[in-house]
């Protein structure tokens, strides 16, 4: 029975994990228990389905197996079965001699089946693929099957990329990745590989459509929103007014369908934050309308950012409109208060801090706009450390 | 005990089971069953999680330090007699290649033996945690191995024979240079360029340019810049404020790693430590963070899992503790947020570095 275990793979490239953490199904080895003890090599011909240790195979008799040597006091020692040790003892022997042969190539498949996260095995397999001029199309079929089984392993995706590069043929990639994404639409490895293929081979054409379909299925898929930004920034760009307008409308439509969606708001803000958040014609009004019926912490944060942007740009003008500034500041502080006390209370301290900072920067001497109930002397943005009780 | 219990009544009896976690890490250091096979090449990182976890718990006294130190040194890829393998030096993750056990040089020539940047990083951390003085680390060889891993775009491979390259290994490289007090191991400006290029439109960092922003990569970016001492040079105040916002929005109860993804214990450290480095961790909600982390605690075997009612593992056990340490859980040692070791181990490093600088006129023993 397969066991789900957690693999620890944050800063390393091995392990069958999506970036930092995911569960993976790993075979238990009990299916091999008790089968291989009493089967001398003669029986191999009688029943070719019986597993034979490498140490009992005639065609491997010339090679001296190399055991793993952890010294007198091993730490975090993994207790391998006989079958596992046997395969890897012979793998180590091949490596030592840098043997380039068909039998070596065949063994790498066994080693991979036991541990697909061993990057040395994959590297050695690539050496053999080239040294033996193996059929790379067949290798594509092989790696396709492995990734389908273990889609959150770094080594398998890297291997696929190498084979695609050698073949200089990306023609299967978009469909393959789409299939992997249909099983997990946020698989980071899959998206990364997809971006590489598209950028390397200039396969931009249908990608926006692909993204839109995914967003139809799940408008909260942050990976798809990221891909949308990736495609547009590398094709039309966002500087074109028509494109920008289209994208703003797209965001607002998605927000109307699903208001509580950070991804859509991040995309909207991301596009506009360096293009004048507060100066997009009609946008502030639309957002204020949405506030009545489709409110969310993200909407309010966006409003705050608009007011802050308008304070910043107006403060840089030759003739500062003080009345306008006061109004923007007041509105911004009201938003902070609303977020802190009601709409985003988990970030209460942060919103209060932002309010204090804004007030310190733009408040002038007027205490009348102080919508905050915090200590008015706290113009320096600090806070008491929270205490655990 | 009764006093502590009454304080915890409000928190639905979620109490922190220190002794269970100590035993969890002690067991991790011994033997793991075969289903952990995929961790073979990264065993040194597992040791790091266990040792640093015990350090955070102030429970290192039960460890046989010398035995561990010897084992870690056996993983060092040392220069061969003719020094032809310098670009492959560093630390291995384990003995899986089959080099016979030794803690002394010169290195053994083997066609496929090389260090791995994350193992060099966690190897050095583990030695520091155990109180070693790094005198048997061949620092010049490690740095040569590191230089060989950096690409033109500023990112790093994990191993010299090639691998994927991204921001994780920049973090490992920066940590190594920081610990060895020698930045000749990397081109800092190129690394900064790659980090900046990884800043997403939504103000988090992806694994590389164009990629989705993510709590782990954001930690790698910010922690690297802090270790390099270049945070405010590389990022403007406006950018830093935007990054603060992206990070602080990750809190849902505990933290998640990407918008619209479920919360996961390890992000209490990745995102929490980033917020700490950016001086705004104090504005997060400690209570809800703590409640979530403790909801993933395994009350029977100890450790923490990514989610409640899931199996614990060394990474989440360690990072769960670090997450609790950030919010000031009593009985836990403080963690250096950029280097991800205790402040105690960090002070040991500082003392070592002082002695290196003091004696920099004289010949340093190489190994």
Tab-separated table of C-alpha atoms in Angstrom, chain A residues 113-297:
chain	number	residue	atom	x	y	z
A	113	UNK	CA	12.467	3.519	-10.313
A	114	UNK	CA	13.826	3.084	-6.792
A	115	UNK	CA	14.794	6.733	-6.333
A	116	UNK	CA	13.892	9.212	-9.045
A	117	UNK	CA	15.385	12.039	-6.980
A	118	UNK	CA	18.964	10.819	-7.296
A	119	UNK	CA	20.435	13.488	-9.566
A	120	UNK	CA	23.655	11.507	-10.143
A	121	UNK	CA	21.694	8.678	-11.720
A	122	UNK	CA	19.979	11.108	-14.079
A	123	UNK	CA	23.255	12.753	-15.006
A	124	UNK	CA	24.865	9.382	-15.699
A	125	UNK	CA	21.861	8.372	-17.788
A	126	UNK	CA	22.331	11.526	-19.909
A	127	UNK	CA	25.999	10.718	-20.361
A	128	UNK	CA	24.978	7.277	-21.609
A	129	UNK	CA	22.220	8.631	-23.842
A	130	UNK	CA	24.855	10.599	-25.699
A	131	UNK	CA	27.708	8.062	-25.544
A	132	UNK	CA	25.488	5.276	-26.879
A	133	UNK	CA	23.577	7.538	-29.279
A	134	UNK	CA	20.297	6.317	-27.853
A	135	UNK	CA	16.937	7.020	-29.443
A	136	UNK	CA	15.865	10.329	-27.957
A	137	UNK	CA	12.257	9.949	-29.082
A	138	UNK	CA	12.082	6.843	-26.965
A	139	UNK	CA	13.637	8.796	-24.122
A	140	UNK	CA	10.882	11.380	-24.485
A	141	UNK	CA	8.315	8.618	-24.065
A	142	UNK	CA	10.194	7.373	-21.027
A	143	UNK	CA	10.455	10.761	-19.328
A	144	UNK	CA	6.826	11.532	-20.146
A	145	UNK	CA	5.735	8.444	-18.233
A	146	UNK	CA	7.980	9.241	-15.277
A	147	UNK	CA	6.771	12.833	-14.976
A	148	UNK	CA	3.149	11.678	-15.112
A	149	UNK	CA	3.923	9.511	-12.070
A	150	UNK	CA	6.085	12.042	-10.221
A	151	UNK	CA	5.231	15.530	-11.426
A	152	UNK	CA	6.786	17.353	-8.457
A	153	UNK	CA	10.373	16.205	-8.808
A	154	UNK	CA	13.048	18.633	-10.019
A	155	UNK	CA	15.251	16.039	-11.713
A	156	UNK	CA	12.637	14.673	-14.076
A	157	UNK	CA	11.725	18.100	-15.439
A	158	UNK	CA	15.370	19.033	-15.875
A	159	UNK	CA	15.947	15.776	-17.734
A	160	UNK	CA	13.030	16.468	-20.039
A	161	UNK	CA	14.357	19.917	-20.787
A	162	UNK	CA	17.749	18.454	-21.740
A	163	UNK	CA	16.154	15.924	-24.118
A	164	UNK	CA	13.960	18.581	-25.721
A	165	UNK	CA	17.067	20.723	-26.228
A	166	UNK	CA	19.030	17.853	-27.797
A	167	UNK	CA	16.134	17.075	-30.126
A	168	UNK	CA	15.559	20.765	-30.663
A	169	UNK	CA	11.904	19.781	-30.828
A	170	UNK	CA	9.353	21.378	-28.501
A	171	UNK	CA	6.341	20.147	-30.474
A	172	UNK	CA	4.988	17.893	-27.731
A	173	UNK	CA	5.601	20.240	-24.855
A	174	UNK	CA	2.568	22.489	-24.655
A	175	UNK	CA	0.176	19.571	-24.848
A	176	UNK	CA	2.159	17.521	-22.364
A	177	UNK	CA	2.360	20.369	-19.846
A	178	UNK	CA	-1.340	21.068	-20.314
A	179	UNK	CA	-2.002	17.482	-19.348
A	180	UNK	CA	0.129	17.759	-16.205
A	181	UNK	CA	-1.623	21.017	-15.328
A	182	UNK	CA	-4.979	19.332	-15.752
A	183	UNK	CA	-3.976	17.195	-12.770
A	184	UNK	CA	-2.627	20.099	-10.737
A	185	UNK	CA	-3.205	23.510	-12.250
A	186	UNK	CA	-0.626	25.159	-9.988
A	187	UNK	CA	2.328	22.780	-10.367
A	188	UNK	CA	5.291	25.157	-10.199
A	189	UNK	CA	7.635	22.841	-12.137
A	190	UNK	CA	5.113	22.523	-14.959
A	191	UNK	CA	4.635	26.281	-15.261
A	192	UNK	CA	8.375	26.878	-15.187
A	193	UNK	CA	8.972	24.346	-17.946
A	194	UNK	CA	6.127	25.881	-19.925
A	195	UNK	CA	7.630	29.352	-19.666
A	196	UNK	CA	11.004	28.019	-20.749
A	197	UNK	CA	9.562	26.240	-23.805
A	198	UNK	CA	7.500	29.223	-24.873
A	199	UNK	CA	10.328	31.677	-24.485
A	200	UNK	CA	13.009	29.462	-26.025
A	201	UNK	CA	10.986	28.380	-29.053
A	202	UNK	CA	8.762	31.433	-29.385
A	203	UNK	CA	5.497	29.608	-28.931
A	204	UNK	CA	3.515	32.614	-27.774
A	205	UNK	CA	0.657	32.397	-30.205
A	206	UNK	CA	-1.979	30.366	-28.388
A	207	UNK	CA	-0.868	30.977	-24.854
A	208	UNK	CA	-3.249	33.799	-23.973
A	209	UNK	CA	-6.139	31.594	-25.025
A	210	UNK	CA	-4.739	28.764	-22.892
A	211	UNK	CA	-4.542	31.104	-19.908
A	212	UNK	CA	-8.080	32.357	-20.414
A	213	UNK	CA	-9.406	28.818	-20.465
A	214	UNK	CA	-7.668	28.054	-17.197
A	215	UNK	CA	-9.050	31.225	-15.652
A	216	UNK	CA	-12.507	30.190	-16.840
A	217	UNK	CA	-12.047	26.955	-14.915
A	218	UNK	CA	-10.639	28.653	-11.836
A	219	UNK	CA	-10.474	32.433	-11.712
A	220	UNK	CA	-8.411	32.163	-8.523
A	221	UNK	CA	-5.551	30.272	-10.160
A	222	UNK	CA	-2.671	32.589	-9.335
A	223	UNK	CA	-0.304	30.683	-11.636
A	224	UNK	CA	-2.605	31.397	-14.566
A	225	UNK	CA	-2.766	35.099	-13.738
A	226	UNK	CA	1.022	35.123	-13.598
A	227	UNK	CA	1.159	33.434	-16.974
A	228	UNK	CA	-1.194	36.030	-18.371
A	229	UNK	CA	1.201	38.755	-17.311
A	230	UNK	CA	4.121	36.751	-18.720
A	231	UNK	CA	2.515	36.378	-22.134
A	232	UNK	CA	1.360	39.955	-22.517
A	233	UNK	CA	4.571	41.516	-21.254
A	234	UNK	CA	6.544	39.494	-23.825
A	235	UNK	CA	4.192	40.118	-26.744
A	236	UNK	CA	2.152	43.318	-26.975
A	237	UNK	CA	3.418	44.763	-23.716
A	238	UNK	CA	1.238	46.870	-21.416
A	239	UNK	CA	2.220	50.282	-22.707
A	240	UNK	CA	-0.291	50.103	-25.545
A	241	UNK	CA	-3.393	51.969	-24.344
A	242	UNK	CA	-5.720	49.507	-26.007
A	243	UNK	CA	-4.080	46.565	-24.329
A	244	UNK	CA	-4.032	48.260	-20.947
A	245	UNK	CA	-7.683	49.135	-21.195
A	246	UNK	CA	-8.611	45.627	-22.265
A	247	UNK	CA	-6.701	44.153	-19.339
A	248	UNK	CA	-8.240	46.541	-16.839
A	249	UNK	CA	-11.705	45.575	-18.087
A	250	UNK	CA	-10.776	41.928	-17.911
A	251	UNK	CA	-9.714	42.299	-14.281
A	252	UNK	CA	-12.821	44.207	-13.281
A	253	UNK	CA	-15.028	41.593	-14.947
A	254	UNK	CA	-13.286	38.783	-13.082
A	255	UNK	CA	-13.605	40.731	-9.854
A	256	UNK	CA	-17.338	41.154	-10.418
A	257	UNK	CA	-17.626	37.372	-10.800
A	258	UNK	CA	-15.443	36.570	-7.796
A	259	UNK	CA	-14.773	39.613	-5.604
A	260	UNK	CA	-12.652	37.892	-3.004
A	261	UNK	CA	-9.760	37.124	-5.322
A	262	UNK	CA	-6.339	38.485	-4.446
A	263	UNK	CA	-4.875	37.337	-7.772
A	264	UNK	CA	-7.104	39.601	-9.862
A	265	UNK	CA	-6.417	42.624	-7.665
A	266	UNK	CA	-2.655	41.930	-7.673
A	267	UNK	CA	-2.734	41.796	-11.450
A	268	UNK	CA	-4.646	45.081	-11.697
A	269	UNK	CA	-2.326	46.840	-9.299
A	270	UNK	CA	0.755	45.238	-10.838
A	271	UNK	CA	-0.066	46.601	-14.279
A	272	UNK	CA	-0.753	50.102	-13.027
A	273	UNK	CA	1.529	50.710	-10.058
A	274	UNK	CA	4.231	52.322	-12.200
A	275	UNK	CA	1.815	53.869	-14.676
A	276	UNK	CA	-0.086	56.038	-12.255
A	277	UNK	CA	-2.478	54.077	-10.088
A	278	UNK	CA	-4.585	57.125	-9.293
A	279	UNK	CA	-4.608	58.597	-12.771
A	280	UNK	CA	-6.241	55.873	-14.827
A	281	UNK	CA	-9.301	57.643	-16.188
A	282	UNK	CA	-12.473	56.415	-14.534
A	283	UNK	CA	-10.842	53.611	-12.604
A	284	UNK	CA	-11.098	55.087	-9.142
A	285	UNK	CA	-14.793	55.717	-9.707
A	286	UNK	CA	-15.382	52.150	-10.832
A	287	UNK	CA	-13.564	50.795	-7.815
A	288	UNK	CA	-15.573	53.020	-5.489
A	289	UNK	CA	-18.730	51.642	-7.100
A	290	UNK	CA	-17.519	48.089	-6.612
A	291	UNK	CA	-16.808	48.880	-2.990
A	292	UNK	CA	-20.556	48.988	-2.356
A	293	UNK	CA	-21.396	45.589	-3.811
A	294	UNK	CA	-18.165	43.649	-4.290
A	295	UNK	CA	-16.022	44.740	-1.384
A	296	UNK	CA	-12.975	42.846	-0.197
A	297	UNK	CA	-9.755	43.574	1.730
